[in-house]
mmCIF file of C-alpha atoms and ligand atoms in Angstrom:
data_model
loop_
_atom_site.group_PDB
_atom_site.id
_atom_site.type_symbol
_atom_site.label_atom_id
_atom_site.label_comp_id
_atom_site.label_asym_id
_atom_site.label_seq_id
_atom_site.Cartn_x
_atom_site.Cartn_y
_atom_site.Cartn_z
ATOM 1 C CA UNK A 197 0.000 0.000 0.000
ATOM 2 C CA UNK A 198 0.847 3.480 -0.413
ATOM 3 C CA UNK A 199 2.121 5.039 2.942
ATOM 4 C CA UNK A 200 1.579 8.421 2.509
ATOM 5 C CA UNK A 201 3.848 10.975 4.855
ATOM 6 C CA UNK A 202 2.536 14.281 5.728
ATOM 7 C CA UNK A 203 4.323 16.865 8.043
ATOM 8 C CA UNK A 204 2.378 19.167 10.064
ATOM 9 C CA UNK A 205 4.275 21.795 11.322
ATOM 10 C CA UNK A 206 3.835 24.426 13.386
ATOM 11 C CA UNK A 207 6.700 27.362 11.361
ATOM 12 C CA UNK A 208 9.234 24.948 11.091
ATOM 13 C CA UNK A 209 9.979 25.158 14.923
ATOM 14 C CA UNK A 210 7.737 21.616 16.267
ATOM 15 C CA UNK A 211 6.774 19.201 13.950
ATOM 16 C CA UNK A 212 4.166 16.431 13.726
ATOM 17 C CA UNK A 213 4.133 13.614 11.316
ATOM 18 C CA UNK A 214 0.858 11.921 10.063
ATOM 19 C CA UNK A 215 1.595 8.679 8.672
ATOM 20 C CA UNK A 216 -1.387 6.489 7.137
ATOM 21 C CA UNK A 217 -1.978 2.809 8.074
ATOM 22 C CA UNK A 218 -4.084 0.037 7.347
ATOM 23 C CA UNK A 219 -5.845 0.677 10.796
ATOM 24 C CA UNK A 220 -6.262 4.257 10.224
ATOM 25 C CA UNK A 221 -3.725 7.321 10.598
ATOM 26 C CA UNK A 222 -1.186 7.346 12.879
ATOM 27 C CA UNK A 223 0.259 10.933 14.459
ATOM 28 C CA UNK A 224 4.242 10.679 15.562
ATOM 29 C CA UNK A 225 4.502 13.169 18.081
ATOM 30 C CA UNK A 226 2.029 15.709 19.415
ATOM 31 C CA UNK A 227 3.525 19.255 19.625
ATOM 32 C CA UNK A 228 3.792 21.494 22.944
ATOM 33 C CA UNK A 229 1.030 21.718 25.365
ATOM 34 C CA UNK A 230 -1.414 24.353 24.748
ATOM 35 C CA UNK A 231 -1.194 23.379 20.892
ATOM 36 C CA UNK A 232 -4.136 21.085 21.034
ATOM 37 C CA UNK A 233 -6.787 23.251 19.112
ATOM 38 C CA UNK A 234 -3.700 24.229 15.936
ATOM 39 C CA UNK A 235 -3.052 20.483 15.818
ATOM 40 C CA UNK A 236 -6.903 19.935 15.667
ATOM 41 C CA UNK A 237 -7.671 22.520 12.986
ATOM 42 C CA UNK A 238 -4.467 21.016 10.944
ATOM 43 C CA UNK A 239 -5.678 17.672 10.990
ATOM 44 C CA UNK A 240 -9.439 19.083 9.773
ATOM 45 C CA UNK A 241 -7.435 20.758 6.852
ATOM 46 C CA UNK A 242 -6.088 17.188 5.970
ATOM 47 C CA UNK A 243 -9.653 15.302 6.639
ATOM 48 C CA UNK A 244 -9.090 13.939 9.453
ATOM 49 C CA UNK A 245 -10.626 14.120 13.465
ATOM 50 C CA UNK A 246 -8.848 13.162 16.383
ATOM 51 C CA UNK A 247 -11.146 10.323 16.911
ATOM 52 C CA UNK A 248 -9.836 8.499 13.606
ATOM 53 C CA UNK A 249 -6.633 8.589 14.851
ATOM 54 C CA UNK A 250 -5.007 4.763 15.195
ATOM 55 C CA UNK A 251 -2.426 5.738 17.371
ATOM 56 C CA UNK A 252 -0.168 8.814 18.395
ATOM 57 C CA UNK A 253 3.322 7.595 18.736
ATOM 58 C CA UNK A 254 5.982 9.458 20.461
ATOM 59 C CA UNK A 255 9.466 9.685 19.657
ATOM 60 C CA UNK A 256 10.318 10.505 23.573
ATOM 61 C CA UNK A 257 8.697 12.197 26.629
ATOM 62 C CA UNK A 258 9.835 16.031 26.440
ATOM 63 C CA UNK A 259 7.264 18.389 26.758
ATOM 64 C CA UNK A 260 7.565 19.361 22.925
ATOM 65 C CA UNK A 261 6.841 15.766 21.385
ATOM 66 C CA UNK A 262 4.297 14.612 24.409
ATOM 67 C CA UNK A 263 2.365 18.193 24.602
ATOM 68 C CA UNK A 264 -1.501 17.110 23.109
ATOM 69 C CA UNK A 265 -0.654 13.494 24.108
ATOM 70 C CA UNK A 266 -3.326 13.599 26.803
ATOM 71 C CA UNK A 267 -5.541 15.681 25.506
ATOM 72 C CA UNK A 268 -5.340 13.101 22.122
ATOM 73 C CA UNK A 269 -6.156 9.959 24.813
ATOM 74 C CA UNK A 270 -9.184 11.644 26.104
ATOM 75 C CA UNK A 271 -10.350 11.322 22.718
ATOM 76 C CA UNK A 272 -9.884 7.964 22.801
ATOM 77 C CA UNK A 273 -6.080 7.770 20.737
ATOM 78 C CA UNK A 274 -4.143 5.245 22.028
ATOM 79 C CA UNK A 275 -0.497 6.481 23.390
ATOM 80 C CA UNK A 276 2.302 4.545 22.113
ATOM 81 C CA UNK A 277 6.290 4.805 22.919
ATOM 82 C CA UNK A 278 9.338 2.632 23.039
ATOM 83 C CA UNK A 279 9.088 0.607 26.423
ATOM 84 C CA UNK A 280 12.014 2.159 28.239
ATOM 85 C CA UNK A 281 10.092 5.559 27.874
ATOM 86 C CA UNK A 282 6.815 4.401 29.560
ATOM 87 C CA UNK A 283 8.090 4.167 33.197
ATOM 88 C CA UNK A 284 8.874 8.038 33.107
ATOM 89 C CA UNK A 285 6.028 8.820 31.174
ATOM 90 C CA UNK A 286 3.779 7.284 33.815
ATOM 91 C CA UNK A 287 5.939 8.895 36.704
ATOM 92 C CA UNK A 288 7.561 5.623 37.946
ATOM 93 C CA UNK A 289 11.055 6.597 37.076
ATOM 94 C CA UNK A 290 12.461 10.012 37.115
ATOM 95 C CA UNK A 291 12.458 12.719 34.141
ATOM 96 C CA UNK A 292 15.806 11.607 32.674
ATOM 97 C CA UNK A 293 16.609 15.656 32.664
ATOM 98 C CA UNK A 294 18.464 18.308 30.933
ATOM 99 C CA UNK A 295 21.813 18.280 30.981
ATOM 100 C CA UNK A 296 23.841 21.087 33.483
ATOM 101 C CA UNK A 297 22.847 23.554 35.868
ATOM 102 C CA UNK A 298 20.621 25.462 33.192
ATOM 103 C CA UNK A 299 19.184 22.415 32.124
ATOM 104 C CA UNK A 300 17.792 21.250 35.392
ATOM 105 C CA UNK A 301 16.747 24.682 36.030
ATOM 106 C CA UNK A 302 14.570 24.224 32.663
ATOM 107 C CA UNK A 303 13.151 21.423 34.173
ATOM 108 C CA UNK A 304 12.155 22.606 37.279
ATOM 109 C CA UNK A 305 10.283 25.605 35.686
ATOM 110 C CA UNK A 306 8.507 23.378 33.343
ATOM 111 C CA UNK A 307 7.444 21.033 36.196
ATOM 112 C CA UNK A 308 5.913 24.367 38.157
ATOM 113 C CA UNK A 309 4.116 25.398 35.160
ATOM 114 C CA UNK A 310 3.348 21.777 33.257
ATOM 115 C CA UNK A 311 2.728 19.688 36.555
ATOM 116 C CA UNK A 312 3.477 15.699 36.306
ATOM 117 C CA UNK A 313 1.978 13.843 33.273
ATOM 118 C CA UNK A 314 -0.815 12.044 33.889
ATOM 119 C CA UNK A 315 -1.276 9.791 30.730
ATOM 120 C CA UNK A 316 -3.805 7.162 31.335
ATOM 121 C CA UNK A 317 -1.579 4.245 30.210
ATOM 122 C CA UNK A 318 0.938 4.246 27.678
ATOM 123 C CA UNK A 319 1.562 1.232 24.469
ATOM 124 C CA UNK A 320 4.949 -0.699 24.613
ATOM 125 C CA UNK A 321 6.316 -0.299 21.495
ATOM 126 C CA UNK A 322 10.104 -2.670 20.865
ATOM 127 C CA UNK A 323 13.275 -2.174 18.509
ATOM 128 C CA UNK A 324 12.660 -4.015 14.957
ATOM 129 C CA UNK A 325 8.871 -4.040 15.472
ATOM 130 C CA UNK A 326 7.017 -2.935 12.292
ATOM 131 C CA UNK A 327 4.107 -0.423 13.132
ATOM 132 C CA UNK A 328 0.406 -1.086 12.543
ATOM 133 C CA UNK A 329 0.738 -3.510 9.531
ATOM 134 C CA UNK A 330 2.994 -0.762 7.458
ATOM 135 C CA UNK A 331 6.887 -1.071 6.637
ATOM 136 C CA UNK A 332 7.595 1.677 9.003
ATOM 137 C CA UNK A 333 10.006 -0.146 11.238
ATOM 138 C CA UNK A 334 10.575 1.515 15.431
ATOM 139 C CA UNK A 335 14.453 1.898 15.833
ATOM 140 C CA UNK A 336 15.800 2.720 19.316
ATOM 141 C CA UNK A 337 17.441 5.653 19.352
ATOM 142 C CA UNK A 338 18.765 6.247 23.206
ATOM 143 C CA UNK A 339 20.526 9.284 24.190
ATOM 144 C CA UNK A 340 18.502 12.303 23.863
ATOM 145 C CA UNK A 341 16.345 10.428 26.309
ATOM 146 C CA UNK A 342 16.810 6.934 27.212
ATOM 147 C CA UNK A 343 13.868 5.750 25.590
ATOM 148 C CA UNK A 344 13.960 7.701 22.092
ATOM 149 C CA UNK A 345 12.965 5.770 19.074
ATOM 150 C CA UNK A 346 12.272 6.357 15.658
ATOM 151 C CA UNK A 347 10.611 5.290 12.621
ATOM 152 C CA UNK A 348 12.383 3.616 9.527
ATOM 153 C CA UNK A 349 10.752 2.735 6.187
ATOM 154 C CA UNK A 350 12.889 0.412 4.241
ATOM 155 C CA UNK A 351 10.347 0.558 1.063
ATOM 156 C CA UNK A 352 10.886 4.599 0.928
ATOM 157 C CA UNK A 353 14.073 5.680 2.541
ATOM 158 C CA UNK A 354 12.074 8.027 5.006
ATOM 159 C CA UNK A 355 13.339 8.522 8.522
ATOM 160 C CA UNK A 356 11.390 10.399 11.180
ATOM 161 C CA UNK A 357 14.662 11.005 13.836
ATOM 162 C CA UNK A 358 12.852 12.206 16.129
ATOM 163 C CA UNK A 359 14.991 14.594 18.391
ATOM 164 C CA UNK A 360 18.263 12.844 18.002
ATOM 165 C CA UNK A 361 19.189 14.046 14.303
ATOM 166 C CA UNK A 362 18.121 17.660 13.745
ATOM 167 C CA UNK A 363 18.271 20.336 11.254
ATOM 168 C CA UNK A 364 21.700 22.423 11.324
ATOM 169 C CA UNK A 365 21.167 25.113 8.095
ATOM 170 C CA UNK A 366 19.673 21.641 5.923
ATOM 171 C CA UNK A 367 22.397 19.631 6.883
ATOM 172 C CA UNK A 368 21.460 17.086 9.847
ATOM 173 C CA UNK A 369 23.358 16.728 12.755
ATOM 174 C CA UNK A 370 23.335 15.293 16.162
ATOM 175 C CA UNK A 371 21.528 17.055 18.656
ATOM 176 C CA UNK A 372 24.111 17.939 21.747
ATOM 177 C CA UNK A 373 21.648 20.641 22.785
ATOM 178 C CA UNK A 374 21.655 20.670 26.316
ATOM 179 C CA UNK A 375 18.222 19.065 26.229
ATOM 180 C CA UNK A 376 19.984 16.013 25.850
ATOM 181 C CA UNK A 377 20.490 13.768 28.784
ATOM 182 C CA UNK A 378 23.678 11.218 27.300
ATOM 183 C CA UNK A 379 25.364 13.086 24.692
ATOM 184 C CA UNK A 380 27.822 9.585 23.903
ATOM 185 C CA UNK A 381 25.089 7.430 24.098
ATOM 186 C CA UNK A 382 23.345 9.974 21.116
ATOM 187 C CA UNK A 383 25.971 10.093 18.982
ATOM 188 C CA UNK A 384 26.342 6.642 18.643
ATOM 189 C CA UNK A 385 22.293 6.637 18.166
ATOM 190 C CA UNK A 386 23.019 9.363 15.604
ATOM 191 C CA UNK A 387 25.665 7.728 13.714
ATOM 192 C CA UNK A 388 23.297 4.128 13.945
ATOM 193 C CA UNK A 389 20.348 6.727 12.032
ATOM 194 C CA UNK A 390 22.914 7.634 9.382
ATOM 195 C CA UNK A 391 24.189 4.366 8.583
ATOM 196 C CA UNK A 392 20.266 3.048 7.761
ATOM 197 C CA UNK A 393 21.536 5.427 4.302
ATOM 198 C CA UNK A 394 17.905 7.325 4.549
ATOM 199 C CA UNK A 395 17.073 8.630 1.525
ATOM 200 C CA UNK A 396 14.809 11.673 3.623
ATOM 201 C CA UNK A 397 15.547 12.306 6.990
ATOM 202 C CA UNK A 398 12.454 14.340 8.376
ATOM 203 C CA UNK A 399 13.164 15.584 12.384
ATOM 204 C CA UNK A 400 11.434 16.761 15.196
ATOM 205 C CA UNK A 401 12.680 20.809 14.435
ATOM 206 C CA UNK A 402 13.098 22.125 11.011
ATOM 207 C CA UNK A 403 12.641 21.143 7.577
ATOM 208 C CA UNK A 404 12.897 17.624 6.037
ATOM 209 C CA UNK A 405 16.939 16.831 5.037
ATOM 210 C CA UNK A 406 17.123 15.100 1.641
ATOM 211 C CA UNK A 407 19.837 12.363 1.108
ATOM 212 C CA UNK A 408 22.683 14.668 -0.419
ATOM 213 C CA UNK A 409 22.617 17.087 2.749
ATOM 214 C CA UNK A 410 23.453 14.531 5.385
ATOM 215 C CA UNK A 411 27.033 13.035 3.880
ATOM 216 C CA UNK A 412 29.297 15.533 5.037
ATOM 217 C CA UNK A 413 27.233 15.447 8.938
ATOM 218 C CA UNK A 414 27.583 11.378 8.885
ATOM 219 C CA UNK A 415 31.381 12.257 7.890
ATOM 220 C CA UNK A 416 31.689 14.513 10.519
ATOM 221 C CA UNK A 417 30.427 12.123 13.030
ATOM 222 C CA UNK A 418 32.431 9.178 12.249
ATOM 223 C CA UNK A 419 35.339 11.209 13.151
ATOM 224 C CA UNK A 420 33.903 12.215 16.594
HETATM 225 ZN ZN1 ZN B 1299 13.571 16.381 22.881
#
């Protein structure tokens, strides 16, 4: 089947991919909180209501990826993330952090103003497995969190990276923002994404990275 890709973005700056499925369409990730009504009135644009929604998948629990999560679940979506994401996403293991001083500051301010997540139960999702009957394939990705996956689809070359290869000026590149909690562990996750040979590579931030713009960054990285 055809296994059409659409990006939703919200000026370049979050992104949300809507990937179609044999079950129905399938979100990967869900913006920042207080975006629930722009990601509702850019799914009506496409067709679609939250309540045909298969699935929201999410590439890892930061605020920015998890934001309409809840809100989605009330509607009855069912929440879906690699396993070794759900005990922090339900509160049974701590946030994995920022990194530094200024990072955990970050954190603590979000906590005051965002509170604890209260998702209502959260889908295991494991390496290798192939997602709701398509040839998207999850690939663990730790580093940026511990539990960061994302999606790989053999048939087309496209790679949603989640936040673990972002968009540096078109080229990709590993993300050692200080929102990353392992910086070693992600570049090895990084240079694991490169060597799949993506033909797209379509992130979390910014635009979607074609194959050409990415061989110099994959370079660059092997020599880290
Ligand atoms: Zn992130």
């Amino acid at each position: 089947m055809t296994q059409i890709l659409k990006r939703i973005t919200w000026f370049n700056q979050i992104n949300v991919y809507l990937i179609s499925t044999p079950q129905g369409p399938v979100l990967v990730d869900s913006a920042a909180p207080g975006m629930f009504r722009w990601l509702v009135k850019s799914l009506r644009k496409l067709g679609i209501v939250p309540e045909q929604l298969a699935g929201v998948i999410v590439t890892h629990f930061h605020i920015d990826h998890v934001g309409t999560a809840m809100a989605l679940q009330k509607c009855g979506v069912p929440v879906y993330a690699l396993s070794t994401e759900i005990p922090i996403m339900m509160g049974d293991a701590p946030h994995s952090g920022y990194g530094g001083t200024v990072g955990n500051l970050l954190l603590m301010v979000e906590q005051l103003f965002f509170g604890k997540p209260s998702f209502l139960g959260v889908q295991s999702l494991s390496a290798g497995q192939k997602i709701f009957g398509t040839d998207w394939r999850v690939v663990a990705a730790p580093g940026h969190t511990p539990g960061s996956l994302a999606l790989y689809n053999e048939n087309t070359g496209d790679l949603l990276s989640g936040d673990t290869l972002v968009s540096d000026f078109g080229c990709p590149r590993a993300n050692l923002s200080l929102f990353t909690a392992d910086r070693q562990r992600l570049v090895e996750s990084a240079l694991n994404l490169m060597n799949l040979e993506p033909k797209y590579i379509h992130p979390g931030h910014g635009k979607t990275l074609p194959l050409l713009a990415y061989a110099k960054a994959q370079q660059q990285l092997r020599n880290l």
